[in-house]
Amino acid sequence: MKAYLSETIDIALVSLGFPKKLITVERPKNPDFGDYSCNIALTIAKEAKQKPIQLAEKIKKVLILNEDWVSQVSVTPPGFINFTATDNLYQSFVYDIISQKINYGKTELGKGISANVEFVSANPTGPLNVGHGRQAVLGDTIANILEWHGYDVKREYYYNDAGRQMRILSESVAARYFMEIGKITEFPEDGYRGEYIRDIAKNIIENHGNDLEKDDSIFLNVAEETIFQDIKNTLSFLDIHHDTFINEKSFYESGAIEKILEDLSSENLIYEKDNATWFKATSVGNEQDRVFIKSSGEPTYRLPDTAYHRNKFERKFDWIIDIFGADHVDTFPDVLAALKALNYDINKVKVCIHQFVTLIKDGEKVKMSTRRGDFVTLKDLTDQLNKDVVRYFFIMRSMNSHLNFDLDLAKDQSEKNPVFYLQYAYARICNTIRYAEKSKAIFNNKFDSSLLCHPSEIDLIKTLSQFSEMMKNVLDTLEPQNISTYLQTLATKYHKFYTDCRIVSSDHQLTNSRLNLILAVKFVLSSGLRILGISSPERM
């Protein structure tokens, strides 16, 4: 409909002597202004040397519209042109959804296009925390959105296994090992103190004895393997599975790290200062130069991350999407700058930054610290809540906003819980269909959508009609919370329709039409929930 209105307005403008324009049609926030709105009169008023409101009236007068689709055109200050669609147009959407079923709204916009989505990428130094959980669900949902639109998606997990954190992990496990076998030892000041460190140490004692030396590689190897398996198990509970795992060490072993330094040096973008190796980021537009290798000889994250992203380009991905926490906001611009300096098209890279998570219990913040070991792990959360609740709560707010995860609300089994509210709408539809079948009501695809004229029916159908458009917008913005917002609106409209309209009645034709309407709602709810990775229970 937006495309049709844009084309129609453009034709009207040409008839008034204007050159072709890029016409934008949006849905107005206020439904009193119709179903669609265009601000073209405002954008070209200066060029036309006319007042926007007068220009809008002129455009309105020369519009040639299909009366089967548009019932009313109005102009509102300061110069918006508003369109109200006919009930007939909206009623036709029910046929579209019934015919396409769970494929309604799918596109092939990404057909033949490959996308690499990197997310979680937590170092194997401890269990995943709730912040990792948010990133995991965001990444997996974004991958689902891309697949919905036909992209060839690879989910990827990258982890640093060659730096200081892994050394501290090894020292922490070794210290705990010697404590467990009764040897006096000093625990690293910045070591990892969680109970999981003790468990790993006990496992090493059980399987490798108590005669190990402090620098034995077993401490790091067992710790990394144990923690990484725990990470995979936790993600698996949330139905999150990665296609590829890549580690930092492989880029050192392959010479990829050294090649980055060589290639940047050949562009005069590497220099030495204060016994450190610097990347001349200011030469490629960034505000300050950055250390790539510290004076201690240890690389910063920027260097291996640049090698890793070059590797993504070398694997010929058309679209590279990184899901990072807010702690990466200072580092990724330098990685992109280095890639640009090496002549890679950084427009292919989309970086999504999410804010942090705070757990709320009994109205109070739950304090967390990874090193002290008193943090709430993602597994702790999944042990208390089912998968659907965890996924939904992580996705229902914009990634640009700090997320307060309300544990009490998440555990609530009433309609106050947004997950329960959505799933109850789906289960209620299934129950009604079962009742109709048991009652031997007429229920087939030969229905009359024009009978769906109650205000609650039209309102519900209007919301259904927005699903396809919403999913295209979500692809453009990669903001999956808009799916949850849409589904909440759809469920609300359905519950109101259920209250206002008797679905199964003695009027067989109306019953059939309304049963097809709720079947359409069922298909759209199912699709939306599936994209979010949430189940659609038929009974509750």
XYZ file of C-alpha atoms in Angstrom:
540
model
C 0.000 0.000 0.000
C 2.855 2.394 0.811
C 4.401 1.762 -2.598
C 1.048 2.336 -4.308
C 0.479 5.640 -2.489
C 4.048 6.796 -3.148
C 3.645 6.146 -6.867
C 0.236 7.844 -6.948
C 1.545 10.960 -5.168
C 4.529 11.087 -7.517
C 2.197 11.030 -10.536
C 0.202 13.872 -8.990
C 3.366 15.922 -8.467
C 4.473 15.410 -12.067
C 1.049 16.583 -13.225
C 1.639 19.769 -11.203
C 4.952 20.360 -12.948
C 7.335 18.943 -10.348
C 10.166 16.552 -11.251
C 10.016 13.021 -9.873
C 10.605 12.898 -6.129
C 11.440 10.294 -3.512
C 8.087 9.961 -1.762
C 7.944 8.662 1.803
C 4.670 7.328 3.169
C 4.421 6.406 6.841
C 1.780 5.331 9.303
C 0.713 8.296 11.468
C 1.097 7.893 15.211
C -2.392 9.303 15.700
C -5.011 6.995 14.085
C -7.365 9.987 13.805
C -5.172 11.112 10.893
C -5.922 7.979 8.884
C -3.919 4.880 8.079
C -1.110 6.441 6.033
C 0.448 9.886 5.884
C 2.855 11.744 3.586
C 4.884 14.892 4.302
C 5.968 15.642 0.723
C 4.257 19.061 0.778
C 6.428 20.031 3.735
C 9.654 18.890 2.082
C 9.112 20.688 -1.252
C 7.231 23.786 -0.043
C 10.354 25.955 -0.144
C 11.193 24.772 -3.656
C 7.594 25.411 -4.742
C 7.519 28.793 -2.979
C 4.169 27.877 -1.467
C 2.812 27.295 1.998
C 2.870 23.546 2.824
C -0.823 23.419 3.720
C -1.818 25.029 0.402
C 0.515 22.788 -1.582
C -0.896 19.713 0.165
C -4.421 20.748 -0.861
C -3.300 21.139 -4.484
C -1.727 17.672 -4.470
C -4.865 16.204 -2.907
C -7.059 17.639 -5.682
C -5.110 15.959 -8.498
C -4.665 12.560 -6.849
C -6.204 9.691 -8.816
C -6.904 6.935 -6.307
C -8.463 3.483 -6.410
C -11.713 3.868 -4.481
C -11.628 0.189 -3.584
C -8.448 0.864 -1.616
C -8.741 4.441 -0.336
C -11.920 5.750 1.271
C -10.777 9.200 2.366
C -7.993 11.747 1.833
C -7.465 14.643 4.218
C -4.958 17.417 4.791
C -3.846 18.417 8.280
C -1.524 21.205 9.447
C 1.195 21.979 8.800
C 0.858 20.126 5.490
C 0.402 16.375 5.882
C -1.631 14.416 3.341
C -3.488 11.597 5.111
C -5.106 8.504 3.630
C -7.730 6.201 5.113
C -7.861 2.729 3.604
C -11.162 1.006 2.883
C -12.445 -1.839 5.001
C -12.468 -3.856 1.789
C -8.707 -3.444 1.423
C -8.056 -4.590 4.960
C -10.483 -7.480 4.708
C -8.509 -8.771 1.719
C -5.472 -9.224 3.979
C -7.260 -12.095 5.731
C -7.354 -14.023 2.438
C -3.659 -13.311 1.902
C -2.689 -14.653 5.318
C -4.908 -17.734 5.087
C -3.444 -18.630 1.690
C 0.191 -18.090 2.735
C -0.188 -19.436 6.296
C 3.051 -19.242 8.304
C 4.875 -17.924 5.232
C 2.893 -14.688 5.249
C 5.312 -11.769 5.410
C 8.353 -13.762 4.291
C 10.495 -12.259 1.555
C 13.463 -13.174 -0.611
C 15.192 -9.825 -0.092
C 18.297 -11.685 1.048
C 18.275 -14.440 -1.556
C 21.828 -15.170 -2.667
C 23.297 -12.911 0.036
C 25.497 -14.359 2.775
C 25.604 -12.907 6.278
C 27.946 -13.595 9.178
C 26.392 -12.821 12.560
C 28.882 -12.843 15.423
C 27.469 -12.812 18.925
C 28.180 -13.855 22.515
C 31.939 -14.268 21.836
C 32.614 -14.445 25.568
C 36.070 -15.557 26.607
C 36.046 -18.968 28.342
C 37.081 -17.543 31.715
C 33.822 -18.232 33.501
C 30.127 -19.008 33.098
C 28.047 -16.710 30.927
C 26.489 -13.824 32.825
C 23.142 -12.140 32.179
C 24.784 -9.549 29.919
C 26.005 -12.359 27.689
C 22.450 -13.691 27.774
C 21.060 -10.494 26.332
C 23.653 -10.546 23.569
C 23.005 -14.216 22.848
C 19.282 -13.689 22.359
C 19.784 -10.493 20.363
C 22.246 -12.191 18.031
C 20.178 -15.305 17.505
C 17.015 -13.281 16.892
C 18.760 -11.021 14.379
C 19.980 -14.163 12.609
C 16.374 -15.428 12.572
C 15.209 -12.130 11.056
C 17.784 -12.420 8.279
C 16.780 -16.019 7.572
C 13.124 -14.939 7.435
C 14.102 -12.670 4.563
C 16.071 -15.325 2.711
C 19.658 -14.582 3.767
C 22.221 -17.373 4.010
C 23.207 -16.894 7.654
C 26.173 -18.219 9.606
C 26.121 -17.781 13.377
C 29.642 -17.318 14.698
C 31.376 -17.279 18.078
C 34.851 -15.755 18.444
C 36.853 -15.953 21.651
C 40.190 -14.682 22.897
C 42.244 -17.597 24.175
C 45.723 -16.104 23.943
C 45.687 -13.140 26.288
C 46.000 -11.986 29.871
C 42.557 -13.183 30.966
C 43.364 -16.764 30.059
C 46.645 -16.529 31.949
C 44.794 -15.274 35.024
C 42.309 -18.132 34.637
C 45.132 -20.675 34.593
C 46.756 -19.105 37.656
C 43.416 -19.040 39.496
C 42.748 -22.731 38.857
C 46.319 -23.658 39.790
C 46.091 -21.704 43.057
C 42.787 -23.353 43.936
C 44.269 -26.757 43.022
C 47.141 -26.332 45.474
C 44.775 -25.076 48.175
C 42.594 -28.157 47.703
C 45.560 -30.521 48.147
C 46.665 -28.661 51.277
C 49.599 -26.643 49.958
C 49.928 -23.068 51.124
C 49.732 -20.807 48.106
C 48.859 -17.214 47.362
C 45.742 -16.636 45.297
C 46.200 -14.142 42.418
C 45.056 -10.677 43.455
C 42.964 -10.278 40.309
C 42.095 -13.970 40.009
C 38.718 -15.566 39.353
C 37.124 -16.650 42.634
C 33.857 -18.286 41.657
C 32.837 -21.700 42.917
C 33.329 -22.966 39.369
C 37.107 -22.489 39.821
C 37.038 -24.812 42.833
C 35.020 -27.377 40.854
C 37.559 -27.333 38.010
C 40.426 -27.752 40.476
C 38.704 -30.739 42.097
C 38.146 -32.260 38.676
C 41.857 -31.928 37.892
C 42.795 -33.582 41.194
C 40.427 -36.449 40.477
C 41.657 -37.033 36.930
C 45.307 -35.934 37.043
C 46.398 -36.442 40.637
C 48.040 -33.999 43.045
C 51.600 -33.878 41.679
C 51.189 -31.160 39.053
C 53.541 -28.202 38.781
C 52.305 -24.612 38.962
C 52.915 -23.923 35.272
C 51.414 -27.177 33.983
C 49.306 -26.622 30.837
C 46.629 -28.938 32.243
C 45.256 -26.100 34.379
C 44.465 -23.929 31.377
C 43.426 -26.748 29.053
C 40.954 -28.319 31.479
C 39.593 -24.945 32.574
C 39.031 -23.770 29.009
C 37.426 -27.043 27.924
C 35.178 -27.232 31.004
C 34.019 -23.625 30.855
C 33.464 -23.695 27.118
C 31.328 -26.812 27.382
C 29.319 -25.103 30.120
C 28.839 -22.084 27.829
C 27.591 -24.300 24.994
C 25.209 -26.141 27.324
C 23.763 -22.892 28.658
C 23.219 -21.525 25.155
C 21.683 -24.815 24.074
C 19.019 -24.447 26.775
C 17.982 -21.229 25.018
C 17.983 -23.041 21.640
C 21.016 -21.048 20.554
C 23.570 -22.885 18.452
C 26.545 -21.454 16.585
C 27.704 -22.754 13.219
C 31.327 -21.714 13.674
C 33.718 -21.235 16.594
C 36.926 -19.300 15.945
C 39.664 -18.552 18.457
C 42.263 -15.810 18.673
C 45.165 -18.251 18.933
C 44.546 -19.497 15.386
C 45.376 -16.055 13.985
C 48.749 -16.050 15.721
C 49.500 -19.559 14.511
C 48.547 -18.736 10.910
C 50.587 -15.525 10.832
C 47.461 -13.404 10.302
C 48.341 -11.076 13.199
C 51.823 -10.391 11.844
C 50.362 -9.837 8.363
C 48.092 -7.081 9.705
C 51.106 -5.284 11.165
C 53.094 -5.711 7.953
C 50.306 -4.428 5.731
C 49.522 -1.437 7.945
C 53.242 -0.669 8.164
C 53.457 -0.618 4.383
C 50.807 2.123 4.481
C 52.867 4.050 7.083
C 50.151 3.508 9.674
C 52.270 1.752 12.328
C 54.857 3.447 14.537
C 56.719 2.868 17.803
C 56.386 5.117 20.870
C 57.070 4.494 24.569
C 58.159 0.930 23.728
C 54.674 0.237 22.359
C 53.402 -0.327 18.817
C 50.777 2.192 17.708
C 48.199 2.285 14.927
C 48.039 5.748 13.351
C 44.233 5.891 13.481
C 44.227 9.681 13.148
C 45.530 9.288 9.607
C 42.299 7.535 8.630
C 39.895 9.896 10.355
C 39.729 8.741 13.979
C 40.237 11.112 16.906
C 43.335 9.484 18.364
C 45.985 6.894 17.633
C 45.670 3.534 19.371
C 48.066 1.047 20.918
C 48.125 -2.261 19.048
C 50.936 -3.848 21.111
C 51.642 -2.742 24.688
C 55.135 -2.055 26.006
C 54.895 -5.458 27.716
C 54.682 -7.082 24.283
C 51.041 -8.075 24.775
C 48.640 -7.086 21.966
C 45.490 -5.113 22.731
C 42.176 -6.501 21.519
C 42.249 -4.182 18.496
C 45.030 -6.111 16.749
C 43.619 -9.674 16.780
C 40.111 -8.287 16.213
C 41.357 -6.629 13.022
C 42.871 -9.921 11.867
C 39.623 -11.713 12.689
C 37.523 -9.270 10.690
C 39.907 -9.475 7.750
C 39.300 -13.218 7.920
C 35.551 -12.591 7.616
C 36.127 -10.543 4.481
C 38.395 -13.262 3.097
C 35.563 -15.750 3.589
C 33.512 -13.592 1.190
C 30.571 -12.715 3.415
C 28.336 -10.078 1.862
C 27.194 -8.735 5.212
C 29.128 -8.843 8.488
C 27.096 -8.183 11.634
C 28.726 -7.833 15.045
C 26.682 -7.849 18.248
C 28.780 -6.207 20.961
C 28.273 -5.032 24.513
C 28.674 -1.378 25.429
C 32.243 -2.104 26.569
C 33.236 -2.369 22.879
C 32.087 1.107 21.940
C 35.653 2.493 22.043
C 37.376 -0.358 20.205
C 35.342 -1.257 17.135
C 35.820 2.131 15.350
C 39.577 1.504 15.361
C 39.130 -1.995 13.948
C 36.954 -0.570 11.167
C 39.512 2.179 10.526
C 42.291 -0.396 10.143
C 40.167 -2.461 7.766
C 39.347 0.622 5.709
C 43.047 1.446 5.504
C 43.570 -2.059 4.117
C 40.987 -1.309 1.389
C 38.129 -3.393 2.760
C 34.583 -2.138 2.259
C 33.540 -1.412 5.836
C 30.027 -0.544 4.633
C 29.539 -4.306 4.680
C 30.012 -4.265 8.464
C 27.101 -3.497 10.777
C 27.938 -3.127 14.472
C 25.063 -3.430 16.946
C 25.855 -2.237 20.464
C 23.649 -3.297 23.363
C 23.556 -1.785 26.821
C 23.984 -3.618 30.105
C 21.544 -5.701 32.125
C 20.517 -5.198 35.731
C 18.621 -7.895 37.589
C 15.817 -6.624 39.801
C 14.496 -8.758 42.647
C 11.982 -7.550 45.252
C 12.429 -4.076 43.809
C 16.180 -4.061 44.484
C 19.164 -4.372 42.151
C 21.094 -7.636 42.351
C 24.795 -6.755 42.607
C 27.213 -8.739 40.467
C 30.998 -9.117 40.155
C 32.654 -11.749 37.952
C 36.044 -11.735 39.642
C 34.632 -11.962 43.192
C 32.451 -14.832 42.064
C 29.220 -13.422 43.475
C 27.535 -12.828 40.117
C 24.304 -14.344 38.815
C 25.104 -16.568 35.864
C 22.901 -17.044 32.842
C 22.457 -20.642 33.970
C 21.205 -19.410 37.352
C 18.585 -17.463 35.430
C 17.592 -20.354 33.186
C 17.322 -22.633 36.225
C 14.661 -20.298 37.646
C 12.803 -19.422 34.440
C 11.789 -21.248 31.303
C 13.456 -20.602 27.984
C 10.608 -18.567 26.528
C 10.545 -16.077 29.389
C 14.315 -15.583 29.351
C 14.422 -15.009 25.597
C 11.480 -12.640 25.574
C 12.649 -10.501 28.481
C 16.065 -10.079 26.853
C 14.509 -8.983 23.556
C 11.575 -6.807 24.587
C 13.545 -3.576 25.090
C 15.683 -1.665 22.606
C 19.308 -2.775 22.699
C 20.182 0.921 23.006
C 18.496 1.033 26.409
C 19.713 -0.332 29.716
C 17.647 -3.417 30.567
C 16.156 -3.935 34.002
C 15.316 -7.650 34.127
C 12.478 -7.951 36.652
C 12.731 -11.447 38.123
C 9.424 -11.163 39.961
C 7.550 -10.209 36.784
C 9.347 -12.940 34.836
C 8.084 -15.544 37.318
C 4.523 -14.194 37.297
C 1.990 -16.575 35.745
C -0.666 -13.917 35.095
C -1.371 -11.616 32.165
C 1.016 -9.100 33.744
C 3.807 -11.254 32.320
C 4.106 -10.258 28.623
C 5.188 -13.763 27.599
C 2.175 -15.338 29.294
C -0.043 -12.686 27.679
C 1.183 -13.553 24.180
C 1.109 -17.299 24.602
C -2.331 -17.129 26.201
C -3.643 -15.372 23.082
C -2.268 -18.198 20.938
C -3.624 -20.920 23.235
C -7.009 -19.189 23.358
C -7.192 -19.284 19.545
C -6.322 -22.990 19.516
C -8.973 -23.675 22.143
C -11.621 -21.809 20.128
C -10.759 -23.745 16.978
C -10.979 -27.034 18.900
C -14.387 -25.975 20.235
C -15.567 -25.061 16.727
C -14.453 -28.406 15.335
C -16.114 -30.243 18.214
C -19.308 -28.251 17.565
C -19.086 -29.175 13.870
C -19.133 -25.508 12.902
C -18.587 -24.682 9.240
C -14.898 -23.865 8.955
C -13.278 -23.725 5.516
C -11.429 -21.265 3.302
C -14.575 -20.289 1.398
C -15.438 -17.410 3.679
C -16.774 -13.907 3.149
C -14.333 -11.368 4.578
C -16.827 -8.528 4.038
C -18.735 -9.878 7.033
C -15.793 -8.870 9.224
C -16.985 -5.311 9.720
C -17.239 -4.920 13.513
C -14.857 -2.143 14.708
C -12.877 -4.681 16.765
C -12.557 -6.925 13.718
C -11.354 -4.105 11.479
C -8.924 -2.955 14.163
C -7.552 -6.494 14.482
C -7.233 -6.899 10.707
C -5.421 -3.558 10.429
C -2.849 -4.820 12.914
C -2.489 -8.105 11.026
C -1.868 -6.177 7.809
C 1.130 -4.428 9.389
C 3.105 -7.628 10.043
C 4.821 -7.833 6.665
C 5.721 -4.139 6.708
C 6.990 -4.400 10.281
C 9.254 -7.335 9.406
C 10.787 -5.373 6.512
C 11.427 -2.437 8.842
C 13.059 -4.760 11.368
C 15.395 -5.999 8.642
C 16.381 -2.408 7.869
C 16.947 -1.417 11.501
C 17.989 -4.737 13.090
C 15.907 -3.771 16.131
C 14.136 -6.996 17.119
C 12.276 -5.407 20.031
C 9.855 -4.042 17.426
C 8.649 -7.601 16.835
C 7.762 -8.041 20.501
C 6.041 -4.634 20.525
C 4.007 -5.622 17.475
C 3.031 -8.988 18.955
C 1.871 -7.342 22.185
C -0.327 -5.003 20.147
C -1.704 -7.904 18.115
C -2.491 -9.916 21.256
C -4.225 -6.912 22.819
C -6.360 -6.392 19.709
C -7.182 -10.095 19.635
C -8.230 -10.213 23.286
C -10.519 -7.204 22.694
C -12.013 -8.826 19.604
C -12.581 -12.013 21.616
C -14.462 -10.008 24.240
C -16.511 -7.974 21.752
C -17.402 -10.599 19.146
C -18.853 -14.063 19.590
C -16.813 -16.268 17.302
C -18.923 -19.444 17.101
C -22.610 -18.614 16.744
C -25.755 -19.714 14.926
C -24.759 -17.505 11.992
C -22.731 -20.069 10.056
C -21.287 -17.657 7.486
C -20.165 -15.168 10.112
C -18.762 -18.010 12.211
C -16.690 -19.242 9.273
C -15.374 -15.727 8.592
C -14.440 -15.164 12.214
C -12.784 -18.566 12.502
C -10.647 -17.698 9.486
C -9.823 -14.360 11.075
C -8.533 -15.995 14.246
C -6.685 -18.565 12.137
C -4.918 -15.649 10.448
C -4.014 -14.269 13.875
C -2.721 -17.708 14.835
C -0.428 -17.845 11.792
C 1.015 -14.385 12.433
C 1.462 -14.965 16.170
C 3.186 -18.266 15.440
C 5.554 -16.654 12.936
C 6.428 -13.762 15.224
C 7.046 -15.985 18.222
C 9.133 -18.385 16.135
C 11.354 -15.532 14.934
C 11.872 -14.554 18.582
C 12.707 -18.182 19.405
C 9.632 -18.587 21.615
C 7.227 -21.524 21.609
C 3.524 -21.345 20.755
C 1.702 -23.599 23.249
C -1.696 -24.837 22.113
C -2.871 -25.322 25.695
C -2.207 -23.351 28.850
